[in-house]
Amino acid sequence: MIAPRRLHRAAGAVLAVFVTVHIANHLVALAGVDAHVRFMERARLVYRQPVVEVVLLLCAALQAASGLSMLWTGRHRRRTVLGWLQAGSGAYIALFLAIHVGAVLAARIVGGLDTNFYFAAAGLHVWPFALFFAPYYFLAVAALFAHVGCALRRGRAVVARMSGAGVVVAVLIVATLMGKVVPVAIPARYLATFAFAGP
Ligand code: HEM
């Protein structure tokens, strides 16, 4: 059997390629929603290929499972701040991945929605859902950068720089999704997902 740590590193390397493109895709929205959608359409030509997507989703599941396994088995040995930061950020990413990928697939397969910028942003434009989605997305990006910073094993200064960069990137992405950077008008079909909360 492959050790959870090796599995975590291998799945993480595959996932890192997608996540780099994915975060870049969200930063492209700083230049407008159209730029974001054009970037996503090109990236999807690769990651929406059935074989690529199956490998990607499998890696996401393996990443979360192996990470949670190490979180549990290492619970008595974890004594440093960096150790706890790595474990805590990893636990949040595993929870986020389960909700996020589940929501994306359900919206696509059951809801028939194009899971583009508007899908990600809709919840931030409906009260009180913004109270959930703002910290949910912010923490995902911040945790990702902190987690990768810890995994690099280059000491506290690198972790601090990576975590700081994560906070900046997270603020930019969430502010853009909220329509605070460029104009954002969410189409009615995306807002309808939250219609059950209305009068
Ligand atoms: C603010 C942060 C994020 C937002 C707004 C966001 C939004 C999205 C959207 C809209 C999709 C659908 C893409 C498509 O239909 O082509 C998606 C898919 C996905 N995201 Fe994220 N995401 C964020 C962060 C993350 C992070 C941090 C991870 C990983 C740690 C992640 C992993 C994934 C995965 C695995 C998919 C499924 C790809 C597929 O098979 O289509 N996302 N995300």
PDB file of N, CA, C and O and ligand atoms in Angstrom, residues 15 18-19 22-23 25-26 36 40-41 43-44 47-49 52-54 56-57 59-61 63 92-94 96-97 100-105 108 113-121 124 133-134 136-145 169-170 173-174 177, ligand 1:
ATOM      1  N   LEU A  15      -2.863  18.215  -8.665  1.00  0.00           N
ATOM      2  CA  LEU A  15      -3.873  19.217  -8.313  1.00  0.00           C
ATOM      3  C   LEU A  15      -3.296  20.636  -8.407  1.00  0.00           C
ATOM      4  O   LEU A  15      -4.001  21.579  -8.798  1.00  0.00           O
ATOM      5  N   PHE A  18      -3.747  22.311 -11.808  1.00  0.00           N
ATOM      6  CA  PHE A  18      -5.108  22.820 -12.010  1.00  0.00           C
ATOM      7  C   PHE A  18      -5.372  24.038 -11.136  1.00  0.00           C
ATOM      8  O   PHE A  18      -5.880  25.061 -11.604  1.00  0.00           O
ATOM      9  N   VAL A  19      -4.992  23.944  -9.859  1.00  0.00           N
ATOM     10  CA  VAL A  19      -5.329  25.031  -8.916  1.00  0.00           C
ATOM     11  C   VAL A  19      -4.599  26.329  -9.298  1.00  0.00           C
ATOM     12  O   VAL A  19      -5.155  27.422  -9.162  1.00  0.00           O
ATOM     13  N   HIS A  22      -6.626  27.690 -11.995  1.00  0.00           N
ATOM     14  CA  HIS A  22      -7.925  28.046 -11.421  1.00  0.00           C
ATOM     15  C   HIS A  22      -7.862  29.394 -10.682  1.00  0.00           C
ATOM     16  O   HIS A  22      -8.709  30.260 -10.878  1.00  0.00           O
ATOM     17  N   ILE A  23      -6.829  29.568  -9.864  1.00  0.00           N
ATOM     18  CA  ILE A  23      -6.678  30.831  -9.113  1.00  0.00           C
ATOM     19  C   ILE A  23      -6.348  31.964 -10.095  1.00  0.00           C
ATOM     20  O   ILE A  23      -6.894  33.066  -9.991  1.00  0.00           O
ATOM     21  N   ASN A  25      -7.300  32.106 -13.113  1.00  0.00           N
ATOM     22  CA  ASN A  25      -8.583  32.372 -13.780  1.00  0.00           C
ATOM     23  C   ASN A  25      -9.413  33.380 -12.976  1.00  0.00           C
ATOM     24  O   ASN A  25     -10.002  34.310 -13.529  1.00  0.00           O
ATOM     25  N   HIS A  26      -9.431  33.211 -11.655  1.00  0.00           N
ATOM     26  CA  HIS A  26     -10.210  34.133 -10.817  1.00  0.00           C
ATOM     27  C   HIS A  26      -9.566  35.517 -10.739  1.00  0.00           C
ATOM     28  O   HIS A  26     -10.264  36.519 -10.662  1.00  0.00           O
ATOM     29  N   HIS A  36     -12.531  36.877 -17.674  1.00  0.00           N
ATOM     30  CA  HIS A  36     -12.565  35.655 -16.853  1.00  0.00           C
ATOM     31  C   HIS A  36     -13.205  34.510 -17.650  1.00  0.00           C
ATOM     32  O   HIS A  36     -12.695  33.396 -17.684  1.00  0.00           O
ATOM     33  N   MET A  40     -11.546  31.012 -18.922  1.00  0.00           N
ATOM     34  CA  MET A  40     -12.107  29.728 -18.480  1.00  0.00           C
ATOM     35  C   MET A  40     -12.455  28.838 -19.674  1.00  0.00           C
ATOM     36  O   MET A  40     -12.224  27.625 -19.653  1.00  0.00           O
ATOM     37  N   GLU A  41     -12.989  29.456 -20.746  1.00  0.00           N
ATOM     38  CA  GLU A  41     -13.356  28.652 -21.918  1.00  0.00           C
ATOM     39  C   GLU A  41     -12.127  27.973 -22.515  1.00  0.00           C
ATOM     40  O   GLU A  41     -12.191  26.826 -22.946  1.00  0.00           O
ATOM     41  N   ALA A  43      -9.217  27.291 -20.798  1.00  0.00           N
ATOM     42  CA  ALA A  43      -8.711  26.308 -19.825  1.00  0.00           C
ATOM     43  C   ALA A  43      -9.566  25.039 -19.821  1.00  0.00           C
ATOM     44  O   ALA A  43      -9.048  23.927 -19.697  1.00  0.00           O
ATOM     45  N   ARG A  44     -10.890  25.225 -20.000  1.00  0.00           N
ATOM     46  CA  ARG A  44     -11.790  24.057 -20.002  1.00  0.00           C
ATOM     47  C   ARG A  44     -11.484  23.094 -21.150  1.00  0.00           C
ATOM     48  O   ARG A  44     -11.790  21.902 -21.046  1.00  0.00           O
ATOM     49  N   TYR A  47      -9.064  20.909 -19.002  1.00  0.00           N
ATOM     50  CA  TYR A  47      -9.507  20.193 -17.793  1.00  0.00           C
ATOM     51  C   TYR A  47     -10.916  19.625 -17.883  1.00  0.00           C
ATOM     52  O   TYR A  47     -11.305  18.816 -17.039  1.00  0.00           O
ATOM     53  N   ARG A  48     -11.661  19.995 -18.934  1.00  0.00           N
ATOM     54  CA  ARG A  48     -12.981  19.374 -19.105  1.00  0.00           C
ATOM     55  C   ARG A  48     -12.916  18.150 -20.031  1.00  0.00           C
ATOM     56  O   ARG A  48     -13.943  17.545 -20.321  1.00  0.00           O
ATOM     57  N   GLN A  49     -11.695  17.793 -20.524  1.00  0.00           N
ATOM     58  CA  GLN A  49     -11.565  16.534 -21.266  1.00  0.00           C
ATOM     59  C   GLN A  49     -11.919  15.422 -20.279  1.00  0.00           C
ATOM     60  O   GLN A  49     -11.386  15.421 -19.162  1.00  0.00           O
ATOM     61  N   VAL A  52      -9.041  13.842 -18.330  1.00  0.00           N
ATOM     62  CA  VAL A  52      -8.370  14.814 -17.451  1.00  0.00           C
ATOM     63  C   VAL A  52      -9.253  15.105 -16.239  1.00  0.00           C
ATOM     64  O   VAL A  52      -8.787  15.137 -15.095  1.00  0.00           O
ATOM     65  N   GLU A  53     -10.549  15.282 -16.485  1.00  0.00           N
ATOM     66  CA  GLU A  53     -11.448  15.628 -15.374  1.00  0.00           C
ATOM     67  C   GLU A  53     -11.563  14.485 -14.357  1.00  0.00           C
ATOM     68  O   GLU A  53     -11.566  14.728 -13.148  1.00  0.00           O
ATOM     69  N   VAL A  54     -11.615  13.245 -14.870  1.00  0.00           N
ATOM     70  CA  VAL A  54     -11.700  12.099 -13.944  1.00  0.00           C
ATOM     71  C   VAL A  54     -10.432  12.037 -13.082  1.00  0.00           C
ATOM     72  O   VAL A  54     -10.494  11.861 -11.863  1.00  0.00           O
ATOM     73  N   LEU A  56      -8.437  14.496 -12.351  1.00  0.00           N
ATOM     74  CA  LEU A  56      -8.452  15.663 -11.455  1.00  0.00           C
ATOM     75  C   LEU A  56      -9.339  15.424 -10.231  1.00  0.00           C
ATOM     76  O   LEU A  56      -8.932  15.662  -9.081  1.00  0.00           O
ATOM     77  N   LEU A  57     -10.544  14.907 -10.481  1.00  0.00           N
ATOM     78  CA  LEU A  57     -11.482  14.681  -9.371  1.00  0.00           C
ATOM     79  C   LEU A  57     -10.989  13.564  -8.454  1.00  0.00           C
ATOM     80  O   LEU A  57     -11.140  13.632  -7.237  1.00  0.00           O
ATOM     81  N   CYS A  59      -7.812  12.867  -7.968  1.00  0.00           N
ATOM     82  CA  CYS A  59      -6.709  13.459  -7.183  1.00  0.00           C
ATOM     83  C   CYS A  59      -7.259  14.309  -6.044  1.00  0.00           C
ATOM     84  O   CYS A  59      -6.712  14.305  -4.935  1.00  0.00           O
ATOM     85  N   ALA A  60      -8.354  15.041  -6.295  1.00  0.00           N
ATOM     86  CA  ALA A  60      -8.953  15.877  -5.238  1.00  0.00           C
ATOM     87  C   ALA A  60      -9.426  14.979  -4.092  1.00  0.00           C
ATOM     88  O   ALA A  60      -9.197  15.281  -2.912  1.00  0.00           O
ATOM     89  N   ALA A  61     -10.064  13.834  -4.445  1.00  0.00           N
ATOM     90  CA  ALA A  61     -10.553  12.913  -3.408  1.00  0.00           C
ATOM     91  C   ALA A  61      -9.384  12.287  -2.644  1.00  0.00           C
ATOM     92  O   ALA A  61      -9.405  12.210  -1.401  1.00  0.00           O
ATOM     93  N   GLN A  63      -6.358  13.472  -2.324  1.00  0.00           N
ATOM     94  CA  GLN A  63      -5.681  14.527  -1.572  1.00  0.00           C
ATOM     95  C   GLN A  63      -6.358  14.735  -0.217  1.00  0.00           C
ATOM     96  O   GLN A  63      -5.705  14.779   0.822  1.00  0.00           O
ATOM     97  N   TYR A  92      -9.331  22.482   6.538  1.00  0.00           N
ATOM     98  CA  TYR A  92     -10.312  23.375   5.902  1.00  0.00           C
ATOM     99  C   TYR A  92     -10.391  23.107   4.402  1.00  0.00           C
ATOM    100  O   TYR A  92     -11.489  23.071   3.818  1.00  0.00           O
ATOM    101  N   ILE A  93      -9.223  22.904   3.759  1.00  0.00           N
ATOM    102  CA  ILE A  93      -9.220  22.663   2.300  1.00  0.00           C
ATOM    103  C   ILE A  93     -10.002  21.379   1.987  1.00  0.00           C
ATOM    104  O   ILE A  93     -10.753  21.321   1.015  1.00  0.00           O
ATOM    105  N   ALA A  94      -9.826  20.337   2.827  1.00  0.00           N
ATOM    106  CA  ALA A  94     -10.552  19.077   2.596  1.00  0.00           C
ATOM    107  C   ALA A  94     -12.062  19.307   2.691  1.00  0.00           C
ATOM    108  O   ALA A  94     -12.828  18.843   1.831  1.00  0.00           O
ATOM    109  N   PHE A  96     -13.622  22.233   2.338  1.00  0.00           N
ATOM    110  CA  PHE A  96     -13.987  23.113   1.232  1.00  0.00           C
ATOM    111  C   PHE A  96     -14.112  22.313  -0.071  1.00  0.00           C
ATOM    112  O   PHE A  96     -15.090  22.470  -0.811  1.00  0.00           O
ATOM    113  N   LEU A  97     -13.107  21.445  -0.336  1.00  0.00           N
ATOM    114  CA  LEU A  97     -13.121  20.673  -1.580  1.00  0.00           C
ATOM    115  C   LEU A  97     -14.380  19.827  -1.699  1.00  0.00           C
ATOM    116  O   LEU A  97     -14.994  19.745  -2.769  1.00  0.00           O
ATOM    117  N   HIS A 100     -17.290  22.293  -2.320  1.00  0.00           N
ATOM    118  CA  HIS A 100     -17.093  23.034  -3.568  1.00  0.00           C
ATOM    119  C   HIS A 100     -17.280  22.139  -4.800  1.00  0.00           C
ATOM    120  O   HIS A 100     -18.055  22.461  -5.703  1.00  0.00           O
ATOM    121  N   VAL A 101     -16.575  21.006  -4.822  1.00  0.00           N
ATOM    122  CA  VAL A 101     -16.655  20.128  -5.998  1.00  0.00           C
ATOM    123  C   VAL A 101     -18.057  19.522  -6.083  1.00  0.00           C
ATOM    124  O   VAL A 101     -18.628  19.414  -7.179  1.00  0.00           O
ATOM    125  N   GLY A 102     -18.640  19.183  -4.920  1.00  0.00           N
ATOM    126  CA  GLY A 102     -20.017  18.659  -4.914  1.00  0.00           C
ATOM    127  C   GLY A 102     -20.984  19.679  -5.494  1.00  0.00           C
ATOM    128  O   GLY A 102     -21.853  19.349  -6.309  1.00  0.00           O
ATOM    129  N   ALA A 103     -20.835  20.952  -5.081  1.00  0.00           N
ATOM    130  CA  ALA A 103     -21.745  22.011  -5.553  1.00  0.00           C
ATOM    131  C   ALA A 103     -21.575  22.248  -7.055  1.00  0.00           C
ATOM    132  O   ALA A 103     -22.568  22.411  -7.791  1.00  0.00           O
ATOM    133  N   VAL A 104     -20.313  22.247  -7.516  1.00  0.00           N
ATOM    134  CA  VAL A 104     -20.051  22.479  -8.951  1.00  0.00           C
ATOM    135  C   VAL A 104     -20.688  21.355  -9.789  1.00  0.00           C
ATOM    136  O   VAL A 104     -21.401  21.614 -10.762  1.00  0.00           O
ATOM    137  N   LEU A 105     -20.446  20.115  -9.375  1.00  0.00           N
ATOM    138  CA  LEU A 105     -20.971  18.980 -10.150  1.00  0.00           C
ATOM    139  C   LEU A 105     -22.500  18.941 -10.109  1.00  0.00           C
ATOM    140  O   LEU A 105     -23.152  18.687 -11.126  1.00  0.00           O
ATOM    141  N   ARG A 108     -23.941  21.622 -12.360  1.00  0.00           N
ATOM    142  CA  ARG A 108     -23.762  21.271 -13.774  1.00  0.00           C
ATOM    143  C   ARG A 108     -24.706  20.157 -14.201  1.00  0.00           C
ATOM    144  O   ARG A 108     -25.419  20.260 -15.185  1.00  0.00           O
ATOM    145  N   LEU A 113     -26.552  24.208 -15.101  1.00  0.00           N
ATOM    146  CA  LEU A 113     -25.949  25.550 -15.146  1.00  0.00           C
ATOM    147  C   LEU A 113     -24.540  25.495 -15.722  1.00  0.00           C
ATOM    148  O   LEU A 113     -23.815  24.515 -15.545  1.00  0.00           O
ATOM    149  N   ASP A 114     -24.149  26.577 -16.380  1.00  0.00           N
ATOM    150  CA  ASP A 114     -22.755  26.748 -16.773  1.00  0.00           C
ATOM    151  C   ASP A 114     -22.065  27.277 -15.514  1.00  0.00           C
ATOM    152  O   ASP A 114     -22.366  28.385 -15.043  1.00  0.00           O
ATOM    153  N   THR A 115     -21.149  26.482 -14.942  1.00  0.00           N
ATOM    154  CA  THR A 115     -20.545  26.852 -13.655  1.00  0.00           C
ATOM    155  C   THR A 115     -19.378  27.848 -13.856  1.00  0.00           C
ATOM    156  O   THR A 115     -18.230  27.557 -13.541  1.00  0.00           O
ATOM    157  N   ASN A 116     -19.730  29.018 -14.370  1.00  0.00           N
ATOM    158  CA  ASN A 116     -18.719  30.043 -14.651  1.00  0.00           C
ATOM    159  C   ASN A 116     -18.641  31.069 -13.509  1.00  0.00           C
ATOM    160  O   ASN A 116     -19.084  30.798 -12.391  1.00  0.00           O
ATOM    161  N   PHE A 117     -18.104  32.244 -13.798  1.00  0.00           N
ATOM    162  CA  PHE A 117     -17.966  33.312 -12.788  1.00  0.00           C
ATOM    163  C   PHE A 117     -19.277  33.577 -12.053  1.00  0.00           C
ATOM    164  O   PHE A 117     -19.302  33.730 -10.828  1.00  0.00           O
ATOM    165  N   TYR A 118     -20.384  33.633 -12.819  1.00  0.00           N
ATOM    166  CA  TYR A 118     -21.675  33.995 -12.211  1.00  0.00           C
ATOM    167  C   TYR A 118     -22.131  32.962 -11.191  1.00  0.00           C
ATOM    168  O   TYR A 118     -22.739  33.294 -10.180  1.00  0.00           O
ATOM    169  N   PHE A 119     -21.824  31.693 -11.480  1.00  0.00           N
ATOM    170  CA  PHE A 119     -22.169  30.618 -10.531  1.00  0.00           C
ATOM    171  C   PHE A 119     -21.431  30.845  -9.213  1.00  0.00           C
ATOM    172  O   PHE A 119     -22.021  30.763  -8.125  1.00  0.00           O
ATOM    173  N   ALA A 120     -20.119  31.141  -9.318  1.00  0.00           N
ATOM    174  CA  ALA A 120     -19.319  31.348  -8.098  1.00  0.00           C
ATOM    175  C   ALA A 120     -19.765  32.598  -7.345  1.00  0.00           C
ATOM    176  O   ALA A 120     -19.769  32.632  -6.114  1.00  0.00           O
ATOM    177  N   ALA A 121     -20.154  33.635  -8.096  1.00  0.00           N
ATOM    178  CA  ALA A 121     -20.441  34.944  -7.477  1.00  0.00           C
ATOM    179  C   ALA A 121     -21.862  35.059  -6.927  1.00  0.00           C
ATOM    180  O   ALA A 121     -22.107  35.869  -6.022  1.00  0.00           O
ATOM    181  N   LEU A 124     -22.767  35.544  -3.287  1.00  0.00           N
ATOM    182  CA  LEU A 124     -22.255  36.766  -2.656  1.00  0.00           C
ATOM    183  C   LEU A 124     -23.148  37.965  -2.936  1.00  0.00           C
ATOM    184  O   LEU A 124     -22.937  39.049  -2.395  1.00  0.00           O
ATOM    185  N   PHE A 133     -20.678  32.874   2.020  1.00  0.00           N
ATOM    186  CA  PHE A 133     -19.768  32.722   0.880  1.00  0.00           C
ATOM    187  C   PHE A 133     -18.497  33.565   0.985  1.00  0.00           C
ATOM    188  O   PHE A 133     -17.442  33.137   0.494  1.00  0.00           O
ATOM    189  N   ALA A 134     -18.558  34.757   1.599  1.00  0.00           N
ATOM    190  CA  ALA A 134     -17.340  35.590   1.682  1.00  0.00           C
ATOM    191  C   ALA A 134     -16.249  34.874   2.500  1.00  0.00           C
ATOM    192  O   ALA A 134     -15.146  34.661   1.990  1.00  0.00           O
ATOM    193  N   TYR A 136     -16.133  31.717   3.284  1.00  0.00           N
ATOM    194  CA  TYR A 136     -15.937  30.387   2.675  1.00  0.00           C
ATOM    195  C   TYR A 136     -14.878  30.452   1.564  1.00  0.00           C
ATOM    196  O   TYR A 136     -13.933  29.659   1.535  1.00  0.00           O
ATOM    197  N   TYR A 137     -14.997  31.417   0.653  1.00  0.00           N
ATOM    198  CA  TYR A 137     -14.015  31.564  -0.432  1.00  0.00           C
ATOM    199  C   TYR A 137     -12.713  32.163   0.081  1.00  0.00           C
ATOM    200  O   TYR A 137     -11.626  31.743  -0.320  1.00  0.00           O
ATOM    201  N   PHE A 138     -12.834  33.185   0.954  1.00  0.00           N
ATOM    202  CA  PHE A 138     -11.627  33.839   1.480  1.00  0.00           C
ATOM    203  C   PHE A 138     -10.718  32.804   2.148  1.00  0.00           C
ATOM    204  O   PHE A 138      -9.530  32.713   1.864  1.00  0.00           O
ATOM    205  N   LEU A 139     -11.307  31.999   3.047  1.00  0.00           N
ATOM    206  CA  LEU A 139     -10.502  31.020   3.793  1.00  0.00           C
ATOM    207  C   LEU A 139      -9.921  29.952   2.870  1.00  0.00           C
ATOM    208  O   LEU A 139      -8.832  29.442   3.121  1.00  0.00           O
ATOM    209  N   ALA A 140     -10.647  29.596   1.801  1.00  0.00           N
ATOM    210  CA  ALA A 140     -10.144  28.557   0.882  1.00  0.00           C
ATOM    211  C   ALA A 140      -8.837  29.017   0.243  1.00  0.00           C
ATOM    212  O   ALA A 140      -7.847  28.266   0.220  1.00  0.00           O
ATOM    213  N   VAL A 141      -8.816  30.245  -0.244  1.00  0.00           N
ATOM    214  CA  VAL A 141      -7.614  30.744  -0.926  1.00  0.00           C
ATOM    215  C   VAL A 141      -6.498  30.986   0.092  1.00  0.00           C
ATOM    216  O   VAL A 141      -5.346  30.601  -0.128  1.00  0.00           O
ATOM    217  N   ALA A 142      -6.835  31.608   1.235  1.00  0.00           N
ATOM    218  CA  ALA A 142      -5.820  31.885   2.262  1.00  0.00           C
ATOM    219  C   ALA A 142      -5.234  30.563   2.786  1.00  0.00           C
ATOM    220  O   ALA A 142      -4.013  30.436   2.950  1.00  0.00           O
ATOM    221  N   ALA A 143      -6.098  29.567   3.038  1.00  0.00           N
ATOM    222  CA  ALA A 143      -5.624  28.267   3.553  1.00  0.00           C
ATOM    223  C   ALA A 143      -4.740  27.568   2.530  1.00  0.00           C
ATOM    224  O   ALA A 143      -3.724  26.954   2.880  1.00  0.00           O
ATOM    225  N   LEU A 144      -5.115  27.678   1.252  1.00  0.00           N
ATOM    226  CA  LEU A 144      -4.329  27.032   0.193  1.00  0.00           C
ATOM    227  C   LEU A 144      -2.887  27.556   0.189  1.00  0.00           C
ATOM    228  O   LEU A 144      -1.923  26.783   0.185  1.00  0.00           O
ATOM    229  N   PHE A 145      -2.733  28.885   0.214  1.00  0.00           N
ATOM    230  CA  PHE A 145      -1.391  29.481   0.185  1.00  0.00           C
ATOM    231  C   PHE A 145      -0.605  29.109   1.454  1.00  0.00           C
ATOM    232  O   PHE A 145       0.582  28.793   1.374  1.00  0.00           O
ATOM    233  N   VAL A 169      -4.385  37.759  -2.253  1.00  0.00           N
ATOM    234  CA  VAL A 169      -5.072  37.131  -3.397  1.00  0.00           C
ATOM    235  C   VAL A 169      -6.531  36.835  -3.022  1.00  0.00           C
ATOM    236  O   VAL A 169      -7.461  37.072  -3.817  1.00  0.00           O
ATOM    237  N   ALA A 170      -6.749  36.347  -1.790  1.00  0.00           N
ATOM    238  CA  ALA A 170      -8.114  36.016  -1.346  1.00  0.00           C
ATOM    239  C   ALA A 170      -8.996  37.264  -1.323  1.00  0.00           C
ATOM    240  O   ALA A 170     -10.145  37.230  -1.786  1.00  0.00           O
ATOM    241  N   ILE A 173      -9.854  38.253  -4.945  1.00  0.00           N
ATOM    242  CA  ILE A 173     -10.825  37.358  -5.591  1.00  0.00           C
ATOM    243  C   ILE A 173     -12.227  37.583  -5.021  1.00  0.00           C
ATOM    244  O   ILE A 173     -13.198  37.722  -5.775  1.00  0.00           O
ATOM    245  N   VAL A 174     -12.328  37.642  -3.696  1.00  0.00           N
ATOM    246  CA  VAL A 174     -13.659  37.806  -3.088  1.00  0.00           C
ATOM    247  C   VAL A 174     -14.247  39.176  -3.441  1.00  0.00           C
ATOM    248  O   VAL A 174     -15.431  39.291  -3.782  1.00  0.00           O
ATOM    249  N   LEU A 177     -15.534  38.978  -6.974  1.00  0.00           N
ATOM    250  CA  LEU A 177     -16.791  38.215  -7.046  1.00  0.00           C
ATOM    251  C   LEU A 177     -17.960  39.056  -6.516  1.00  0.00           C
ATOM    252  O   LEU A 177     -19.086  38.971  -6.999  1.00  0.00           O
TER     253      LEU A 177
HETATM  254  C1  HEM B   1     -12.426  31.871  -4.373  1.00  0.00           C
HETATM  255  C2  HEM B   1     -12.071  30.649  -4.600  1.00  0.00           C
HETATM  256  C3  HEM B   1     -12.687  29.758  -5.651  1.00  0.00           C
HETATM  257  C4  HEM B   1     -13.736  29.963  -6.509  1.00  0.00           C
HETATM  258  C5  HEM B   1     -14.587  31.218  -6.644  1.00  0.00           C
HETATM  259  C6  HEM B   1     -13.903  28.756  -7.293  1.00  0.00           C
HETATM  260  C7  HEM B   1     -14.858  28.566  -8.285  1.00  0.00           C
HETATM  261  C8  HEM B   1     -14.969  27.432  -9.085  1.00  0.00           C
HETATM  262  C9  HEM B   1     -15.838  27.284 -10.230  1.00  0.00           C
HETATM  263  C10 HEM B   1     -16.754  28.367 -10.774  1.00  0.00           C
HETATM  264  C11 HEM B   1     -15.665  26.033 -10.715  1.00  0.00           C
HETATM  265  C12 HEM B   1     -16.299  25.428 -11.979  1.00  0.00           C
HETATM  266  C13 HEM B   1     -15.266  25.516 -13.110  1.00  0.00           C
HETATM  267  C14 HEM B   1     -15.832  25.132 -14.463  1.00  0.00           C
HETATM  268  O1  HEM B   1     -17.038  24.911 -14.609  1.00  0.00           O
HETATM  269  O2  HEM B   1     -15.058  25.085 -15.441  1.00  0.00           O
HETATM  270  C15 HEM B   1     -14.718  25.362  -9.868  1.00  0.00           C
HETATM  271  C16 HEM B   1     -14.301  24.056 -10.012  1.00  0.00           C
HETATM  272  C17 HEM B   1     -13.376  23.427  -9.219  1.00  0.00           C
HETATM  273  N1  HEM B   1     -12.633  24.009  -8.217  1.00  0.00           N
HETATM  274 FE1  HEM B   1     -12.813  25.923  -7.549  1.00  0.00          FE
HETATM  275  N2  HEM B   1     -12.984  27.845  -6.887  1.00  0.00           N
HETATM  276  C18 HEM B   1     -12.215  28.412  -5.882  1.00  0.00           C
HETATM  277  C19 HEM B   1     -11.169  27.841  -5.195  1.00  0.00           C
HETATM  278  C20 HEM B   1     -10.780  26.526  -5.337  1.00  0.00           C
HETATM  279  C21 HEM B   1      -9.709  25.920  -4.576  1.00  0.00           C
HETATM  280  C22 HEM B   1      -8.889  26.653  -3.497  1.00  0.00           C
HETATM  281  C23 HEM B   1      -9.623  24.630  -4.990  1.00  0.00           C
HETATM  282  C24 HEM B   1      -8.691  23.548  -4.538  1.00  0.00           C
HETATM  283  C25 HEM B   1      -8.065  23.519  -3.394  1.00  0.00           C
HETATM  284  C26 HEM B   1     -10.629  24.431  -6.018  1.00  0.00           C
HETATM  285  C27 HEM B   1     -10.855  23.254  -6.684  1.00  0.00           C
HETATM  286  C28 HEM B   1     -11.781  23.059  -7.687  1.00  0.00           C
HETATM  287  C29 HEM B   1     -11.999  21.798  -8.381  1.00  0.00           C
HETATM  288  C30 HEM B   1     -11.252  20.475  -8.122  1.00  0.00           C
HETATM  289  C31 HEM B   1     -13.013  22.034  -9.339  1.00  0.00           C
HETATM  290  C32 HEM B   1     -13.657  21.012 -10.286  1.00  0.00           C
HETATM  291  C33 HEM B   1     -13.078  21.152 -11.688  1.00  0.00           C
HETATM  292  C34 HEM B   1     -13.914  20.376 -12.697  1.00  0.00           C
HETATM  293  O3  HEM B   1     -13.816  19.159 -12.726  1.00  0.00           O
HETATM  294  O4  HEM B   1     -14.673  20.992 -13.435  1.00  0.00           O
HETATM  295  N3  HEM B   1     -11.311  25.606  -6.203  1.00  0.00           N
HETATM  296  N4  HEM B   1     -14.300  26.249  -8.891  1.00  0.00           N
END
